[in-house]
CSV table of N, CA and C in Angstrom, one decimal:
chain,number,residue,atom,x,y,z
A,20,UNK,N,0.8,-1.2,0.0
A,20,UNK,CA,0.0,0.0,0.0
A,20,UNK,C,0.9,1.2,0.0
A,21,UNK,N,0.3,2.3,-0.5
A,21,UNK,CA,1.0,3.6,-0.5
A,21,UNK,C,0.1,4.6,0.2
A,22,UNK,N,0.7,5.6,0.8
A,22,UNK,CA,-0.1,6.7,1.3
A,22,UNK,C,0.5,8.0,0.8
A,23,UNK,N,-0.3,8.9,0.2
A,23,UNK,CA,0.2,10.2,-0.3
A,23,UNK,C,0.2,11.1,0.9
A,24,UNK,N,1.4,11.6,1.2
A,24,UNK,CA,1.6,12.5,2.4
A,24,UNK,C,1.5,13.9,2.1
A,25,UNK,N,1.9,14.3,0.9
A,25,UNK,CA,1.8,15.7,0.5
A,25,UNK,C,1.8,15.8,-1.0
A,26,UNK,N,1.3,16.9,-1.5
A,26,UNK,CA,1.5,17.2,-3.0
A,26,UNK,C,1.9,18.6,-3.1
A,27,UNK,N,2.3,19.0,-4.3
A,27,UNK,CA,2.7,20.4,-4.6
A,27,UNK,C,1.7,21.0,-5.5
A,28,UNK,N,1.2,22.2,-5.1
A,28,UNK,CA,0.3,22.9,-6.0
A,28,UNK,C,1.2,23.8,-6.9
A,29,UNK,N,1.1,23.6,-8.2
A,29,UNK,CA,2.1,24.3,-9.1
A,29,UNK,C,1.5,25.5,-9.7
A,30,UNK,N,0.7,26.3,-9.0
A,30,UNK,CA,0.2,27.6,-9.5
A,30,UNK,C,1.4,28.6,-9.6
A,31,UNK,N,1.1,29.8,-9.8
A,31,UNK,CA,2.2,30.8,-10.0
A,31,UNK,C,3.2,30.7,-8.9
A,32,UNK,N,2.8,30.5,-7.6
A,32,UNK,CA,3.7,30.4,-6.5
A,32,UNK,C,3.5,29.0,-6.0
A,33,UNK,N,4.4,28.0,-6.3
A,33,UNK,CA,4.2,26.7,-5.8
A,33,UNK,C,4.2,26.6,-4.3
A,34,UNK,N,3.4,25.7,-3.7
A,34,UNK,CA,3.5,25.4,-2.3
A,34,UNK,C,3.1,24.0,-2.0
A,35,UNK,N,3.4,23.5,-0.8
A,35,UNK,CA,3.2,22.1,-0.4
A,35,UNK,C,1.8,22.1,0.3
A,36,UNK,N,1.1,21.0,0.0
A,36,UNK,CA,-0.2,20.7,0.7
A,36,UNK,C,0.1,19.4,1.5
A,37,UNK,N,0.1,19.5,2.8
A,37,UNK,CA,0.3,18.4,3.7
A,37,UNK,C,-1.0,17.7,4.0
A,38,UNK,N,-1.1,16.4,4.0
A,38,UNK,CA,-2.3,15.7,4.3
A,38,UNK,C,-2.3,15.3,5.8
A,39,UNK,N,-3.2,15.9,6.5
A,39,UNK,CA,-3.3,15.6,8.0
A,39,UNK,C,-4.7,15.2,8.4
A,40,UNK,N,-5.7,15.3,7.6
A,40,UNK,CA,-7.1,15.0,8.0
A,40,UNK,C,-7.3,13.5,8.1
A,41,UNK,N,-8.1,13.0,9.0
A,41,UNK,CA,-8.3,11.6,9.2
A,41,UNK,C,-8.8,10.9,7.9
A,42,UNK,N,-9.6,11.6,7.1
A,42,UNK,CA,-10.1,11.1,5.8
A,42,UNK,C,-9.0,10.8,4.9
A,43,UNK,N,-7.9,11.5,5.0
A,43,UNK,CA,-6.8,11.3,4.1
A,43,UNK,C,-5.9,10.2,4.5
A,44,UNK,N,-6.2,9.6,5.7
A,44,UNK,CA,-5.4,8.5,6.2
A,44,UNK,C,-6.1,7.1,5.9
A,45,UNK,N,-6.9,7.0,5.0
A,45,UNK,CA,-7.7,5.8,4.7
A,45,UNK,C,-6.8,4.6,4.6
A,46,UNK,N,-5.7,4.7,3.9
A,46,UNK,CA,-4.8,3.5,3.7
A,46,UNK,C,-4.3,3.0,5.1
A,47,UNK,N,-4.0,3.9,6.0
A,47,UNK,CA,-3.6,3.5,7.3
A,47,UNK,C,-4.7,2.9,8.1
A,48,UNK,N,-5.9,3.5,8.0
A,48,UNK,CA,-7.1,3.1,8.8
A,48,UNK,C,-7.5,1.7,8.4
A,49,UNK,N,-7.6,1.4,7.1
A,49,UNK,CA,-8.1,0.1,6.7
A,49,UNK,C,-7.1,-1.0,6.9
A,50,UNK,N,-5.9,-0.7,7.2
A,50,UNK,CA,-4.9,-1.7,7.5
A,50,UNK,C,-4.9,-2.1,9.0
A,51,UNK,N,-5.8,-1.6,9.8
A,51,UNK,CA,-5.8,-1.9,11.2
A,51,UNK,C,-7.2,-2.0,11.7
A,52,UNK,N,-7.6,-3.2,12.1
A,52,UNK,CA,-9.0,-3.5,12.5
A,52,UNK,C,-9.5,-2.6,13.6
A,53,UNK,N,-8.7,-2.3,14.6
A,53,UNK,CA,-9.1,-1.4,15.7
A,53,UNK,C,-9.4,0.0,15.2
A,54,UNK,N,-8.5,0.5,14.4
A,54,UNK,CA,-8.7,1.9,13.8
A,54,UNK,C,-9.9,1.9,12.9
A,55,UNK,N,-10.1,0.8,12.1
A,55,UNK,CA,-11.2,0.8,11.2
A,55,UNK,C,-12.5,0.7,11.9
A,56,UNK,N,-12.6,-0.1,12.9
A,56,UNK,CA,-13.9,-0.2,13.7
A,56,UNK,C,-14.2,1.2,14.4
A,57,UNK,N,-13.2,1.8,14.9
A,57,UNK,CA,-13.4,3.1,15.6
A,57,UNK,C,-13.8,4.1,14.6
A,58,UNK,N,-13.3,4.1,13.4
A,58,UNK,CA,-13.6,5.1,12.4
A,58,UNK,C,-15.0,4.8,11.8
A,59,UNK,N,-15.4,3.6,11.6
A,59,UNK,CA,-16.7,3.3,11.1
A,59,UNK,C,-17.9,3.6,12.0
A,60,UNK,N,-17.6,3.5,13.4
A,60,UNK,CA,-18.7,3.8,14.3
A,60,UNK,C,-18.7,5.3,14.7
A,61,UNK,N,-17.8,6.1,14.0
A,61,UNK,CA,-17.8,7.5,14.2
A,61,UNK,C,-17.0,8.1,15.3
A,62,UNK,N,-16.2,7.3,16.0
A,62,UNK,CA,-15.3,7.8,17.0
A,62,UNK,C,-14.2,8.6,16.4
A,63,UNK,N,-13.7,9.6,17.1
A,63,UNK,CA,-12.6,10.4,16.6
A,63,UNK,C,-11.3,9.6,16.7
A,64,UNK,N,-10.6,9.7,15.6
A,64,UNK,CA,-9.2,9.1,15.6
A,64,UNK,C,-8.2,10.3,15.8
A,65,UNK,N,-7.3,10.1,16.7
A,65,UNK,CA,-6.3,11.2,16.9
A,65,UNK,C,-5.1,10.9,16.1
A,66,UNK,N,-4.4,11.9,15.8
A,66,UNK,CA,-3.2,11.8,14.9
A,66,UNK,C,-2.1,10.9,15.5
A,67,UNK,N,-2.0,10.9,16.8
A,67,UNK,CA,-1.0,10.0,17.4
A,67,UNK,C,-1.2,8.6,17.1
A,68,UNK,N,-2.5,8.1,17.2
A,68,UNK,CA,-2.9,6.7,16.8
A,68,UNK,C,-2.5,6.4,15.4
A,69,UNK,N,-2.9,7.4,14.5
A,69,UNK,CA,-2.7,7.2,13.1
A,69,UNK,C,-1.2,7.1,12.8
A,70,UNK,N,-0.4,8.0,13.4
A,70,UNK,CA,1.0,8.0,13.1
A,70,UNK,C,1.7,6.8,13.7
A,71,UNK,N,1.2,6.3,14.8
A,71,UNK,CA,1.8,5.1,15.4
A,71,UNK,C,1.6,3.9,14.4
A,72,UNK,N,0.4,3.8,13.9
A,72,UNK,CA,0.1,2.7,13.0
A,72,UNK,C,0.9,2.9,11.7
A,73,UNK,N,0.9,4.1,11.2
A,73,UNK,CA,1.7,4.4,10.0
A,73,UNK,C,3.2,4.0,10.2
A,74,UNK,N,3.8,4.4,11.3
A,74,UNK,CA,5.2,4.1,11.5
A,74,UNK,C,5.4,2.6,11.6
A,75,UNK,N,4.5,1.8,12.2
A,75,UNK,CA,4.7,0.4,12.3
A,75,UNK,C,4.6,-0.3,10.9
A,76,UNK,N,3.6,0.2,10.1
A,76,UNK,CA,3.5,-0.3,8.8
A,76,UNK,C,4.6,0.0,7.9
A,77,UNK,N,5.2,1.2,8.0
A,77,UNK,CA,6.4,1.6,7.3
A,77,UNK,C,7.5,0.7,7.6
A,78,UNK,N,7.7,0.5,8.9
A,78,UNK,CA,8.9,-0.3,9.4
A,78,UNK,C,8.7,-1.8,8.9
A,79,UNK,N,7.5,-2.3,8.8
A,79,UNK,CA,7.3,-3.6,8.4
A,79,UNK,C,7.2,-3.7,6.8
A,80,UNK,N,7.4,-2.6,6.2
A,80,UNK,CA,7.4,-2.6,4.7
A,80,UNK,C,6.0,-3.0,4.1
A,81,UNK,N,4.9,-2.6,4.8
A,81,UNK,CA,3.6,-2.9,4.2
A,81,UNK,C,2.9,-1.6,3.9
A,82,UNK,N,3.6,-0.5,4.1
A,82,UNK,CA,3.1,0.9,3.7
A,82,UNK,C,4.3,1.7,3.3
A,83,UNK,N,4.1,2.4,2.1
A,83,UNK,CA,5.2,3.3,1.6
A,83,UNK,C,4.7,4.7,1.5
A,84,UNK,N,5.3,5.6,2.2
A,84,UNK,CA,4.8,7.0,2.1
A,84,UNK,C,5.3,7.6,0.8
A,85,UNK,N,4.5,8.5,0.2
A,85,UNK,CA,4.9,9.2,-1.0
A,85,UNK,C,4.9,10.7,-0.7
A,86,UNK,N,6.0,11.3,-1.0
A,86,UNK,CA,6.2,12.8,-0.8
A,86,UNK,C,6.5,13.4,-2.1
A,87,UNK,N,5.9,14.5,-2.4
A,87,UNK,CA,6.1,15.2,-3.7
A,87,UNK,C,6.9,16.5,-3.3
A,88,UNK,N,7.7,17.0,-4.2
A,88,UNK,CA,8.4,18.2,-4.0
A,88,UNK,C,9.3,18.6,-5.1
A,89,UNK,N,10.0,19.6,-4.9
A,89,UNK,CA,11.0,20.1,-5.9
A,89,UNK,C,12.3,20.6,-5.2
A,90,UNK,N,13.4,19.8,-5.4
A,90,UNK,CA,14.6,20.2,-4.8
A,90,UNK,C,15.1,21.6,-5.4
A,91,UNK,N,14.8,21.8,-6.7
A,91,UNK,CA,15.2,23.0,-7.4
A,91,UNK,C,14.6,24.2,-6.7
A,92,UNK,N,13.3,24.1,-6.4
A,92,UNK,CA,12.6,25.2,-5.7
A,92,UNK,C,12.5,25.1,-4.2
A,93,UNK,N,13.2,24.2,-3.6
A,93,UNK,CA,13.2,23.9,-2.2
A,93,UNK,C,11.8,23.8,-1.6
A,94,UNK,N,11.0,23.0,-2.3
A,94,UNK,CA,9.6,22.8,-1.9
A,94,UNK,C,9.4,21.4,-1.5
A,95,UNK,N,9.0,21.1,-0.3
A,95,UNK,CA,8.8,19.8,0.2
A,95,UNK,C,10.0,19.1,0.7
A,96,UNK,N,11.1,19.7,0.7
A,96,UNK,CA,12.4,19.1,1.1
A,96,UNK,C,12.5,18.9,2.6
A,97,UNK,N,12.0,19.9,3.3
A,97,UNK,CA,12.0,19.8,4.8
A,97,UNK,C,11.2,18.6,5.2
A,98,UNK,N,10.0,18.4,4.7
A,98,UNK,CA,9.2,17.2,5.0
A,98,UNK,C,9.8,15.9,4.6
A,99,UNK,N,10.5,15.9,3.5
A,99,UNK,CA,11.2,14.7,3.0
A,99,UNK,C,12.3,14.3,4.0
A,100,UNK,N,13.1,15.3,4.4
A,100,UNK,CA,14.2,15.0,5.3
A,100,UNK,C,13.7,14.6,6.6
A,101,UNK,N,12.6,15.2,7.1
A,101,UNK,CA,12.0,14.7,8.4
A,101,UNK,C,11.5,13.3,8.3
A,102,UNK,N,10.9,12.9,7.3
A,102,UNK,CA,10.4,11.5,7.2
A,102,UNK,C,11.6,10.5,7.0
A,103,UNK,N,12.6,10.9,6.3
A,103,UNK,CA,13.8,10.0,6.2
A,103,UNK,C,14.4,9.8,7.5
A,104,UNK,N,14.6,10.9,8.3
A,104,UNK,CA,15.3,10.7,9.6
A,104,UNK,C,14.4,10.2,10.7
A,105,UNK,N,13.1,10.3,10.6
A,105,UNK,CA,12.3,9.9,11.7
A,105,UNK,C,11.5,8.6,11.5
A,106,UNK,N,11.1,8.3,10.2
A,106,UNK,CA,10.2,7.2,10.0
A,106,UNK,C,10.8,6.0,9.2
A,107,UNK,N,11.8,6.3,8.4
A,107,UNK,CA,12.3,5.2,7.6
A,107,UNK,C,13.4,4.5,8.4
A,108,UNK,N,13.8,3.4,7.8
A,108,UNK,CA,14.7,2.5,8.5
A,108,UNK,C,15.9,3.2,9.1
A,109,UNK,N,16.3,3.0,10.3
A,109,UNK,CA,17.4,3.6,11.0
A,109,UNK,C,18.4,2.5,11.3
A,110,UNK,N,19.7,2.7,11.0
A,110,UNK,CA,20.7,1.7,11.3
A,110,UNK,C,20.8,1.3,12.8
A,111,UNK,N,20.3,2.1,13.7
A,111,UNK,CA,20.4,1.8,15.1
A,111,UNK,C,19.3,0.7,15.5
A,112,UNK,N,18.4,0.5,14.6
A,112,UNK,CA,17.3,-0.5,14.8
A,112,UNK,C,17.9,-2.0,14.7
A,113,UNK,N,19.0,-2.1,14.0
A,113,UNK,CA,19.6,-3.4,13.9
A,113,UNK,C,20.5,-3.7,15.1
A,114,UNK,N,20.2,-4.7,15.9
A,114,UNK,CA,21.1,-5.0,17.0
A,114,UNK,C,22.0,-6.2,16.6
A,115,UNK,N,22.8,-5.9,15.6
A,115,UNK,CA,23.6,-7.0,15.2
A,115,UNK,C,25.0,-6.5,14.8
A,116,UNK,N,26.0,-7.3,15.1
A,116,UNK,CA,27.4,-7.0,14.7
A,116,UNK,C,27.7,-7.6,13.3
A,117,UNK,N,26.7,-8.4,12.8
A,117,UNK,CA,26.9,-9.0,11.5
A,117,UNK,C,26.9,-8.0,10.4
A,118,UNK,N,27.8,-8.0,9.5
A,118,UNK,CA,27.9,-7.1,8.4
A,118,UNK,C,26.7,-7.2,7.5
A,119,UNK,N,26.0,-6.0,7.3
A,119,UNK,CA,24.9,-6.0,6.4
A,119,UNK,C,24.9,-4.6,5.7
A,120,UNK,N,24.8,-4.6,4.4
A,120,UNK,CA,24.7,-3.4,3.7
A,120,UNK,C,24.0,-3.5,2.4
A,121,UNK,N,23.8,-2.4,1.7
A,121,UNK,CA,23.1,-2.5,0.4
A,121,UNK,C,23.9,-1.8,-0.7
A,122,UNK,N,24.2,-2.6,-1.7
A,122,UNK,CA,24.9,-2.0,-2.8
A,122,UNK,C,23.9,-1.3,-3.7
A,123,UNK,N,24.0,0.0,-3.9
A,123,UNK,CA,23.0,0.7,-4.7
A,123,UNK,C,23.6,1.3,-6.0
A,124,UNK,N,24.9,1.1,-6.2
A,124,UNK,CA,25.4,1.6,-7.5
A,124,UNK,C,26.8,1.0,-7.7
A,125,UNK,N,27.0,0.6,-9.0
A,125,UNK,CA,28.3,0.1,-9.4
A,125,UNK,C,28.7,0.8,-10.6
A,126,UNK,N,29.9,1.3,-10.6
A,126,UNK,CA,30.4,1.9,-11.8
A,126,UNK,C,31.9,1.6,-12.0
A,127,UNK,N,32.5,2.0,-13.1
A,127,UNK,CA,33.9,1.7,-13.4
A,127,UNK,C,34.6,3.0,-13.6
A,128,UNK,N,35.8,3.1,-13.0
A,128,UNK,CA,36.6,4.3,-13.2
A,128,UNK,C,37.2,4.3,-14.6
A,129,UNK,N,37.9,5.4,-15.0
A,129,UNK,CA,38.5,5.5,-16.3
A,129,UNK,C,39.6,4.4,-16.5
A,130,UNK,N,40.2,4.0,-15.4
A,130,UNK,CA,41.2,2.9,-15.5
A,130,UNK,C,40.7,1.5,-15.4
A,131,UNK,N,39.3,1.4,-15.3
A,131,UNK,CA,38.7,0.1,-15.3
A,131,UNK,C,38.4,-0.5,-13.9
A,132,UNK,N,38.8,0.3,-12.9
A,132,UNK,CA,38.6,-0.2,-11.5
A,132,UNK,C,37.1,-0.2,-11.2
A,133,UNK,N,36.6,-1.2,-10.6
A,133,UNK,CA,35.2,-1.3,-10.2
A,133,UNK,C,35.0,-0.5,-8.9
A,134,UNK,N,34.0,0.4,-8.9
A,134,UNK,CA,33.6,1.3,-7.8
A,134,UNK,C,32.2,0.8,-7.3
A,135,UNK,N,32.1,0.4,-6.1
A,135,UNK,CA,30.9,-0.1,-5.5
A,135,UNK,C,30.4,0.8,-4.4
A,136,UNK,N,29.2,1.3,-4.6
A,136,UNK,CA,28.6,2.2,-3.5
A,136,UNK,C,27.8,1.4,-2.6
A,137,UNK,N,28.0,1.5,-1.3
A,137,UNK,CA,27.3,0.7,-0.3
A,137,UNK,C,26.8,1.5,0.8
A,138,UNK,N,25.6,1.3,1.3
A,138,UNK,CA,25.1,1.9,2.5
A,138,UNK,C,25.2,0.7,3.5
A,139,UNK,N,25.9,1.0,4.6
A,139,UNK,CA,26.1,0.0,5.6
A,139,UNK,C,25.0,0.1,6.7
A,140,UNK,N,24.4,-1.0,7.0
A,140,UNK,CA,23.3,-1.1,7.9
A,140,UNK,C,23.7,-1.6,9.3
A,141,UNK,N,24.6,-2.6,9.3
A,141,UNK,CA,25.0,-3.1,10.6
A,141,UNK,C,26.4,-3.7,10.4
A,142,UNK,N,27.1,-3.9,11.5
A,142,UNK,CA,28.5,-4.4,11.5
A,142,UNK,C,29.4,-3.2,11.2
A,143,UNK,N,30.7,-3.6,11.2
A,143,UNK,CA,31.8,-2.6,10.9
A,143,UNK,C,32.6,-3.2,9.8
A,144,UNK,N,32.9,-2.4,8.8
A,144,UNK,CA,33.7,-2.9,7.7
A,144,UNK,C,35.1,-2.2,7.8
A,145,UNK,N,36.2,-3.1,7.8
A,145,UNK,CA,37.5,-2.5,7.9
A,145,UNK,C,38.2,-2.7,6.5
A,146,UNK,N,39.2,-1.9,6.3
A,146,UNK,CA,40.0,-2.0,5.1
A,146,UNK,C,40.7,-3.4,5.2
A,147,UNK,N,40.8,-4.1,4.1
A,147,UNK,CA,41.4,-5.4,4.0
A,147,UNK,C,40.5,-6.6,4.5
A,148,UNK,N,39.3,-6.3,4.9
A,148,UNK,CA,38.4,-7.3,5.2
A,148,UNK,C,38.0,-8.1,4.0
A,149,UNK,N,37.7,-9.4,4.2
A,149,UNK,CA,37.1,-10.2,3.1
A,149,UNK,C,35.6,-10.2,3.3
A,150,UNK,N,34.9,-10.0,2.2
A,150,UNK,CA,33.4,-9.9,2.3
A,150,UNK,C,32.8,-10.8,1.3
A,151,UNK,N,31.8,-11.6,1.8
A,151,UNK,CA,31.0,-12.5,0.9
A,151,UNK,C,30.0,-11.6,0.1
A,152,UNK,N,30.1,-11.5,-1.2
A,152,UNK,CA,29.1,-10.7,-1.9
A,152,UNK,C,28.0,-11.6,-2.6
A,153,UNK,N,28.3,-12.9,-2.5
A,153,UNK,CA,27.3,-13.9,-2.9
A,153,UNK,C,27.8,-15.2,-2.3
A,154,UNK,N,27.0,-16.3,-2.5
A,154,UNK,CA,27.4,-17.6,-2.0
A,154,UNK,C,28.7,-18.1,-2.6
A,155,UNK,N,28.9,-17.6,-3.9
A,155,UNK,CA,30.1,-18.1,-4.6
A,155,UNK,C,31.2,-17.1,-4.7
A,156,UNK,N,31.0,-15.9,-4.4
A,156,UNK,CA,32.1,-14.9,-4.6
A,156,UNK,C,32.4,-14.1,-3.3
A,157,UNK,N,33.7,-14.0,-3.1
A,157,UNK,CA,34.2,-13.3,-1.9
A,157,UNK,C,35.2,-12.3,-2.4
A,158,UNK,N,35.2,-11.1,-1.9
A,158,UNK,CA,36.1,-10.1,-2.3
A,158,UNK,C,36.9,-9.5,-1.1
A,159,UNK,N,38.0,-8.9,-1.4
A,159,UNK,CA,38.8,-8.3,-0.3
A,159,UNK,C,38.7,-6.8,-0.6
A,160,UNK,N,38.4,-6.0,0.5
A,160,UNK,CA,38.3,-4.6,0.4
A,160,UNK,C,39.8,-4.0,0.4
A,161,UNK,N,40.2,-3.5,-0.7
A,161,UNK,CA,41.5,-2.9,-0.8
A,161,UNK,C,41.6,-1.4,-0.7
A,162,UNK,N,40.5,-0.7,-0.9
A,162,UNK,CA,40.4,0.7,-0.7
A,162,UNK,C,38.9,1.0,-0.3
A,163,UNK,N,38.8,2.0,0.6
A,163,UNK,CA,37.5,2.5,1.0
A,163,UNK,C,37.5,4.0,1.1
A,164,UNK,N,36.4,4.6,0.5
A,164,UNK,CA,36.3,6.0,0.5
A,164,UNK,C,34.9,6.4,1.0
A,165,UNK,N,34.8,7.6,1.5
A,165,UNK,CA,33.5,8.2,1.9
A,165,UNK,C,33.6,9.7,1.4
A,166,UNK,N,32.4,10.2,1.1
A,166,UNK,CA,32.3,11.6,0.6
A,166,UNK,C,32.2,12.5,1.8
A,167,UNK,N,33.1,13.5,2.0
A,167,UNK,CA,33.0,14.5,3.0
A,167,UNK,C,33.1,15.8,2.3
A,168,UNK,N,32.0,16.6,2.5
A,168,UNK,CA,31.9,17.9,1.8
A,168,UNK,C,32.2,17.8,0.3
A,169,UNK,N,31.7,16.8,-0.3
A,169,UNK,CA,31.8,16.7,-1.7
A,169,UNK,C,33.1,16.1,-2.2
A,170,UNK,N,34.0,15.8,-1.3
A,170,UNK,CA,35.3,15.3,-1.7
A,170,UNK,C,35.4,13.8,-1.2
A,171,UNK,N,36.0,13.0,-2.0
A,171,UNK,CA,36.3,11.6,-1.6
A,171,UNK,C,37.5,11.5,-0.7
A,172,UNK,N,37.3,10.9,0.5
A,172,UNK,CA,38.4,10.8,1.5
A,172,UNK,C,38.6,9.3,1.8
A,173,UNK,N,39.8,8.9,1.8
A,173,UNK,CA,40.1,7.5,2.1
A,173,UNK,C,39.9,7.2,3.6
A,174,UNK,N,39.2,6.1,3.9
A,174,UNK,CA,39.0,5.7,5.3
A,174,UNK,C,39.5,4.3,5.6
A,175,UNK,N,39.7,4.0,6.8
A,175,UNK,CA,40.1,2.6,7.2
A,175,UNK,C,39.0,1.7,7.7
A,176,UNK,N,37.9,2.4,8.2
A,176,UNK,CA,36.7,1.6,8.6
A,176,UNK,C,35.5,2.3,8.4
A,177,UNK,N,34.3,1.6,8.3
A,177,UNK,CA,33.0,2.2,8.1
A,177,UNK,C,32.1,1.5,9.1
A,178,UNK,N,31.2,2.4,9.6
A,178,UNK,CA,30.2,1.9,10.6
A,178,UNK,C,28.8,2.1,10.1
A,179,UNK,N,27.8,1.5,10.8
A,179,UNK,CA,26.4,1.5,10.3
A,179,UNK,C,25.9,3.0,10.1
A,180,UNK,N,25.2,3.1,9.0
A,180,UNK,CA,24.7,4.4,8.6
A,180,UNK,C,25.5,5.1,7.6
A,181,UNK,N,26.8,4.7,7.4
A,181,UNK,CA,27.7,5.3,6.4
A,181,UNK,C,27.5,4.8,5.0
A,182,UNK,N,27.7,5.7,4.1
A,182,UNK,CA,27.8,5.4,2.7
A,182,UNK,C,29.2,5.4,2.3
A,183,UNK,N,29.7,4.3,1.7
A,183,UNK,CA,31.1,4.1,1.4
A,183,UNK,C,31.2,3.7,-0.1
A,184,UNK,N,32.4,4.0,-0.6
A,184,UNK,CA,32.7,3.6,-2.0
A,184,UNK,C,34.0,2.7,-1.9
C-alpha cells in the first residue's frame, strides 16, 4: 500500500499541501482492524494513533509514504528530510554485529577499476576485510572512501549508517 503524504500545488507560486485530516489516512485506517472499527462507528481518531500505525506499517514494509516536492525550488524538502530521519529504516534498529549493507550503485573508473557504492546497515567494515558478496564470490576490500563535503576521502573503517565507495 502507499499513502500520499503531500502534494505540490504548481500555481504561480508553488506550495506544499500536507495531508493531515483523518479522511486522508484511509490507507492506514483500513490496515488496522481497531482503527477501522473506531472510524466506522464515528469515534474520533487522533493523529498520534494514526502516526503510530503508519510508523509500524512503514517499518514492516507494508506501507510506503509518497512525498512530492521540488529540490530545485526547495519545496517539500524539509518534510522529506523529516520522514527519512524519523520514520524510515534507521541503522540503530539493527542489534547485530553481523555485516549488512546495500549495494546501490556500481560503476567503473577510467582505468577500469570497479567502484561499488554501499550503505552499511550493521556491523563494521575494515580495510582489507574479506566480504561475501554472494554464495560463490568473496572479495577483499583494498580501498574504502567516503564523501566528506563533496570530496572523496580514504577511510580505514566504516560503521552503520555510512555510505562508502
